[in-house]
Tab-separated table of C-alpha atoms in Angstrom:
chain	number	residue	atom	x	y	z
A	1	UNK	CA	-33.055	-9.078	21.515
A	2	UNK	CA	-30.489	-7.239	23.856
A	3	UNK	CA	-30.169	-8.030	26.850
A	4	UNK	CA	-28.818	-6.047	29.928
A	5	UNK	CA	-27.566	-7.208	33.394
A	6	UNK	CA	-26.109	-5.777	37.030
A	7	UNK	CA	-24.923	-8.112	40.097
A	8	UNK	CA	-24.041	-7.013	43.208
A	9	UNK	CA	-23.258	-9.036	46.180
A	10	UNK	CA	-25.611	-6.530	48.471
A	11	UNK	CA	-24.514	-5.499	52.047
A	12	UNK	CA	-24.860	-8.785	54.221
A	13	UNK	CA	-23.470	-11.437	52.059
A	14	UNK	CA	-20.051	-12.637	52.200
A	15	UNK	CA	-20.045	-13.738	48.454
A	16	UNK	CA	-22.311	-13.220	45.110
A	17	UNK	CA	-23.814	-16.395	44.919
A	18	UNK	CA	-26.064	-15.239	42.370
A	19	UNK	CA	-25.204	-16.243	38.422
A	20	UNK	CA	-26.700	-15.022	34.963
A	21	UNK	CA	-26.397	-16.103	31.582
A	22	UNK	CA	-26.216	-13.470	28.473
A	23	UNK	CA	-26.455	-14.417	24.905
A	24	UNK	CA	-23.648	-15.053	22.503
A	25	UNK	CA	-24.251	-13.819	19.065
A	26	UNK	CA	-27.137	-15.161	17.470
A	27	UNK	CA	-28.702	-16.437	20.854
A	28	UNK	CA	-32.029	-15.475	21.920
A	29	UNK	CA	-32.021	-16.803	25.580
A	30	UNK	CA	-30.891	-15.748	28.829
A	31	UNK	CA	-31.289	-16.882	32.486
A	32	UNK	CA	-30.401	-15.880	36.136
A	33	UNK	CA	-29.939	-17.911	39.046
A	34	UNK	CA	-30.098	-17.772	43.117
A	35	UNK	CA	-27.806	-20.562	44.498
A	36	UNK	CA	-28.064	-21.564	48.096
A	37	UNK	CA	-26.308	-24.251	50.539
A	38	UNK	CA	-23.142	-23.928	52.741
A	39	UNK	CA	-20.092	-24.324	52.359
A	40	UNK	CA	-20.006	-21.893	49.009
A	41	UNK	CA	-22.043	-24.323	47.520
A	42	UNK	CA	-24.811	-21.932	46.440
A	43	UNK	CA	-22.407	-20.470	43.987
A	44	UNK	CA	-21.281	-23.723	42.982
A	45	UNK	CA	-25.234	-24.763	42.303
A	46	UNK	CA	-26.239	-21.572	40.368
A	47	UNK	CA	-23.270	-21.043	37.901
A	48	UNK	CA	-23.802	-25.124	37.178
A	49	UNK	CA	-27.408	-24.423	36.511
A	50	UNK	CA	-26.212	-21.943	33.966
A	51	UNK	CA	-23.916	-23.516	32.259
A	52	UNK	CA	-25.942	-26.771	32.093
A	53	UNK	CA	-28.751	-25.011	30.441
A	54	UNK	CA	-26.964	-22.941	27.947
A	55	UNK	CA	-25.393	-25.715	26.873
A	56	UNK	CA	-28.610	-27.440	26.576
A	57	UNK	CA	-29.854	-24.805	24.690
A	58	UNK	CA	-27.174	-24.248	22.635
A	59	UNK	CA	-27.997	-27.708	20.954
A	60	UNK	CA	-31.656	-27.122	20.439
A	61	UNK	CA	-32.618	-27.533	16.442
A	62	UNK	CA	-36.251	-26.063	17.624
A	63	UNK	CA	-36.393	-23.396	21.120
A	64	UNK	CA	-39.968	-23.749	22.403
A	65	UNK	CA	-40.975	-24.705	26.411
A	66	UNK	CA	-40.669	-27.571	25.624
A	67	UNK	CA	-36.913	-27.524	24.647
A	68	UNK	CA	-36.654	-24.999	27.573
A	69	UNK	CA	-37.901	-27.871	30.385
A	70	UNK	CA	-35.942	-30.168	28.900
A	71	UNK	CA	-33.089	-27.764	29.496
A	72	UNK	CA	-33.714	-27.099	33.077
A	73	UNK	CA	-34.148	-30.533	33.514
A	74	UNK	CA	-30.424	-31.340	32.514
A	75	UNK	CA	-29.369	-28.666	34.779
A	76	UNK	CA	-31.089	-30.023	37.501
A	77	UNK	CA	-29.458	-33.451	37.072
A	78	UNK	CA	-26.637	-31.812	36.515
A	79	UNK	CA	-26.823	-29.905	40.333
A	80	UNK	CA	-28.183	-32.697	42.077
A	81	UNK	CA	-25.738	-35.349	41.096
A	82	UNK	CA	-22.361	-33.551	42.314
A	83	UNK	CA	-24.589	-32.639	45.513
A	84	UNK	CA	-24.772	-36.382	46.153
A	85	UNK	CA	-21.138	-37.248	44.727
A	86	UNK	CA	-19.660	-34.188	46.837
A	87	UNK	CA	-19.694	-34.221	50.720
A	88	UNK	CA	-19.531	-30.277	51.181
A	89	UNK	CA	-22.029	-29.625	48.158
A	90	UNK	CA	-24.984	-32.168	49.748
A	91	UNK	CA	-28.085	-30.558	49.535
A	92	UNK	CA	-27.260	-27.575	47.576
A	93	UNK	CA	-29.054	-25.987	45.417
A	94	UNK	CA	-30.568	-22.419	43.082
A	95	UNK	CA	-33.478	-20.644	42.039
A	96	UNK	CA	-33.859	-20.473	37.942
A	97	UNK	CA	-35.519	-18.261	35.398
A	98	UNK	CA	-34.879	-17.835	32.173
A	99	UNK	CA	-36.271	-16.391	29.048
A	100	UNK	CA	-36.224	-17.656	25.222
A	101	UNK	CA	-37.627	-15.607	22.039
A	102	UNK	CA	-38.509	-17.758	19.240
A	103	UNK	CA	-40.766	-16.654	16.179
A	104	UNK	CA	-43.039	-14.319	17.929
A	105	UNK	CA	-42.928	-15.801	21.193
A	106	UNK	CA	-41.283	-15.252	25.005
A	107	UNK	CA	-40.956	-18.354	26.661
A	108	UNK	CA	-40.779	-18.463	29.927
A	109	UNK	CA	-38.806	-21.647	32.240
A	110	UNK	CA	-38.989	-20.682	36.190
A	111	UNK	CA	-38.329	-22.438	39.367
A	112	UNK	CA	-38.026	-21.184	42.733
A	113	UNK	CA	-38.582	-17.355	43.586
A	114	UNK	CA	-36.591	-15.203	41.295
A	115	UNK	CA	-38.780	-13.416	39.154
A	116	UNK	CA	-39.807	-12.927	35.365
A	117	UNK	CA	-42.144	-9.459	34.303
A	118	UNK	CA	-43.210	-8.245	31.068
A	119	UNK	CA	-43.378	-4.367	31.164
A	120	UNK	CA	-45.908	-3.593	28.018
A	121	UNK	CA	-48.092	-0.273	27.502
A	122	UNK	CA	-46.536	1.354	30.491
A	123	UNK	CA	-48.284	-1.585	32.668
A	124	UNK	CA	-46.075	-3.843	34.529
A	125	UNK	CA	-47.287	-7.801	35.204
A	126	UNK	CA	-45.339	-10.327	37.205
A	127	UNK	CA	-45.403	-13.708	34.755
A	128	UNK	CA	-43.658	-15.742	37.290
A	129	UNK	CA	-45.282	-17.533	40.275
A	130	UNK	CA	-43.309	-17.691	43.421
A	131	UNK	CA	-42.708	-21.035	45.205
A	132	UNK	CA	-42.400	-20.126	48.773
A	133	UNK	CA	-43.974	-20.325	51.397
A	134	UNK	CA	-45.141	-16.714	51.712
A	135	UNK	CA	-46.274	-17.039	48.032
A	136	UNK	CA	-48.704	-19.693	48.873
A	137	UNK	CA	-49.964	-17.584	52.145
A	138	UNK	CA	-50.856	-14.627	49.735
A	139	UNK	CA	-52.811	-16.999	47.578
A	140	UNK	CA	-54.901	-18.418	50.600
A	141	UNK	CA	-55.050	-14.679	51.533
A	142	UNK	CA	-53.585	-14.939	54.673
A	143	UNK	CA	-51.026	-11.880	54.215
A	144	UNK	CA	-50.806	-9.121	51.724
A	145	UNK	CA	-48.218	-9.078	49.474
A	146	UNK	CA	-46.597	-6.490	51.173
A	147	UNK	CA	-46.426	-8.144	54.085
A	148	UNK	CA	-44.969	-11.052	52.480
A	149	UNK	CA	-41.852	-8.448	51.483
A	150	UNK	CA	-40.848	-8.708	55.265
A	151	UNK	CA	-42.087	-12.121	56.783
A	152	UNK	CA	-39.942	-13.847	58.598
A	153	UNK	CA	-40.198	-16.648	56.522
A	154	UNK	CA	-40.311	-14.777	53.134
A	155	UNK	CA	-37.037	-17.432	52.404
A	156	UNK	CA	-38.456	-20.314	52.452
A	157	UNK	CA	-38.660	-21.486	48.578
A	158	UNK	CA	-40.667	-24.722	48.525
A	159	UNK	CA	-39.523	-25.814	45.088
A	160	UNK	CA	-35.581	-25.119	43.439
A	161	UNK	CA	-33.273	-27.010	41.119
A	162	UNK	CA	-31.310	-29.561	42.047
A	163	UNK	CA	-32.261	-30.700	45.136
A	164	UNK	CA	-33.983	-33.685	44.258
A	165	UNK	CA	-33.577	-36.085	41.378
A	166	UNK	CA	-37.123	-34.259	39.543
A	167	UNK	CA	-38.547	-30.680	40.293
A	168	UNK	CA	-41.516	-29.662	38.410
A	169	UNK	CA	-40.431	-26.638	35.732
A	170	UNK	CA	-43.125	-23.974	35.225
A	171	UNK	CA	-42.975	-22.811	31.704
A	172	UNK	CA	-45.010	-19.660	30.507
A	173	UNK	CA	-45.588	-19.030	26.664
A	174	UNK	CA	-46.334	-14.854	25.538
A	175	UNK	CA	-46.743	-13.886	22.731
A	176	UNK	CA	-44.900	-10.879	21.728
A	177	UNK	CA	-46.211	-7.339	20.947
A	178	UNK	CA	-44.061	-4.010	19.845
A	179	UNK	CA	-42.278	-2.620	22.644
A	180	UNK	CA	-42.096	-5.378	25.242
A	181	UNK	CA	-39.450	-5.220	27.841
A	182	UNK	CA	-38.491	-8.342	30.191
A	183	UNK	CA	-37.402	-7.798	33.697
A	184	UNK	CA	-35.772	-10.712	35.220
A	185	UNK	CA	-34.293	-10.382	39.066
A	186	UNK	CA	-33.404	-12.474	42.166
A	187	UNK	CA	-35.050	-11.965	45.562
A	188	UNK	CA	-32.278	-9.781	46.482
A	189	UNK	CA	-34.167	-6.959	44.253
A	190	UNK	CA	-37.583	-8.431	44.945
A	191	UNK	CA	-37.556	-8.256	48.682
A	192	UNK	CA	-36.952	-4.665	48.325
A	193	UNK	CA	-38.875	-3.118	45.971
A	194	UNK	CA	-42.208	-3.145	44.764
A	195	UNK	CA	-43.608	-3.995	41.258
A	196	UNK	CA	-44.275	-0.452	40.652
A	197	UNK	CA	-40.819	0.709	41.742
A	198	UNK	CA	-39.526	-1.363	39.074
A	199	UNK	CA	-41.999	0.004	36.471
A	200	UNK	CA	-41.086	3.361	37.748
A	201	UNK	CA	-37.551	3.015	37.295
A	202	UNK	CA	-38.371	1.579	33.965
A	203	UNK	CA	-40.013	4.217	32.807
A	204	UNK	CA	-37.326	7.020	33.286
A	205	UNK	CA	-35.328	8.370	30.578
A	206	UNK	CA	-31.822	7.036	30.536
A	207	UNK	CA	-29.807	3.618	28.990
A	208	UNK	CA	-31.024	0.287	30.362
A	209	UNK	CA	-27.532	0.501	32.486
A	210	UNK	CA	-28.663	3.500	33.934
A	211	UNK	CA	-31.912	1.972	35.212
A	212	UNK	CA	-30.086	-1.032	36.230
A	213	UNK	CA	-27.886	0.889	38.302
A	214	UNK	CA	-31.124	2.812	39.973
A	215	UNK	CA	-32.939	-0.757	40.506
A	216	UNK	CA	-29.932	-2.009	42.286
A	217	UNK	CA	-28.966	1.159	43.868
A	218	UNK	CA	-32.910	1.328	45.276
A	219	UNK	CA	-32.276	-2.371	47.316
A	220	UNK	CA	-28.964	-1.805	48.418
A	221	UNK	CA	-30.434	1.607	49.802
A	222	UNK	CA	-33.631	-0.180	51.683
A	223	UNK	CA	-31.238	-2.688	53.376
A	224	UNK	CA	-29.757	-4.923	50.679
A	225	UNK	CA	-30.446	-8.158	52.429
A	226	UNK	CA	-29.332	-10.261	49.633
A	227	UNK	CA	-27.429	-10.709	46.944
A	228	UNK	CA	-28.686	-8.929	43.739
A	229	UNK	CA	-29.171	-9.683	40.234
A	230	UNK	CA	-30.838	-7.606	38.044
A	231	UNK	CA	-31.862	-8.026	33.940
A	232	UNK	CA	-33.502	-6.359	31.268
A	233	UNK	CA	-34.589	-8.045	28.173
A	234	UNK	CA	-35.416	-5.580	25.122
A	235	UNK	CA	-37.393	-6.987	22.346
A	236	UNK	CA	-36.987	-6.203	18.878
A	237	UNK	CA	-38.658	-6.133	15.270
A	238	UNK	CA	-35.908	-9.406	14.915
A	239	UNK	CA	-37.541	-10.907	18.004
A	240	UNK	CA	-41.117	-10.620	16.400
């Protein structure tokens, strides 16, 4: 597993209130997170997030989903209680997605809108459902999802971490084949390109900085509205 990341705190934003986690030696996990609240206290909600669930995971004796909920599910404590302890932090609060390989598998932990794909066979897929409001409009094919790139309300996220005392953790199990690459990114990337820009990107020849660098370099270029995070995820014969 290697694992390969770019921030950048976009053109509108006054700070980066985006966070990622990247394995230590012998880890097989990663994550990224979207904060959001005044008052800084997006940055303050994602980078707890983080460190709450690495720690989390750190301790596991067996990494499954199930390991991986219980994970998020500490971190969203975590989030939630200085929200209601701290006056400037109330009702803060982040996106999460992260990613686990254990014997054969991807696991999959997601809340909110950023995103998790698998690119396999020169195919990309999205594995991660997004809860927003626009998301759900797509599924009752109201707009396209193209249109749902630039609605007005394309920010609304109807489910995150840590702004409530439970939030409902959608895990997603794969099982892994040669070659898979994950793609992990926050809205900031999202909003701005399209799943086959990303594939595209993915596809050129080049080191997984270099096609970080393009990825980012293509959102900041359509308008970067947003902060952005971007990672790739590069499975190996270890991983399988």
């Amino acid at each position: 597993m290697k694992v390969f990341v770019k921030t950048d705190i976009g053109r509108i934003r006054p700070i980066n209130e985006d966070s990622y986690y990247l394995p230590r030696e012998g880890e097989r996990f990663c994550a990224i997170a979207d904060g959001m609240g005044g008052h800084n206290a997006g940055e303050i909600a994602s980078a707890m997030a983080v460190r709450v669930f690495s720690g989390e995971m750190r301790g596991c004796r067996w990494m499954d989903g199930a390991s991986m909920r219980r994970a998020v599910d500490r971190a969203n404590a975590a989030v939630y209680a200085r929200s209601r302890c701290v006056e400037q932090y109330s009702g803060m609060g982040t996106t999460f997605t992260a990613l686990a390989l254990s014997d054969g598998k991807a696991h999959i932990a997601h809340v909110g809108d950023s995103r998790a794909y698998l690119i396999r066979n020169d195919a990309i897929l999205r594995i991660t459902v997004d809860h927003t409001l626009v998301e759900e409009m797509v599924m009752q094919g109201l707009i396209t999802p193209r249109e749902a790139r630039r609605h007005p309300k394309r920010n609304y996220i109807t489910r995150a971490l840590g702004t409530g005392d439970h939030v409902e953790v959608d895990v997603v199990q794969i099982e892994l084949m040669p070659g898979d690459v994950f793609f992990l990114c926050t809205d900031g990337l999202s909003n701005h390109l399209e799943d086959r820009d990303i594939l595209e990107i993915t596809r050129r020849d080049g080191s997984w900085e270099d096609k970080l660098h393009a990825a980012v370099q293509a959102a900041l270029d359509d308008g970067g509205s947003d902060n952005i995070t971007a990672m790739y995820v590069v499975t190996g014969e270890d991983d399988r």
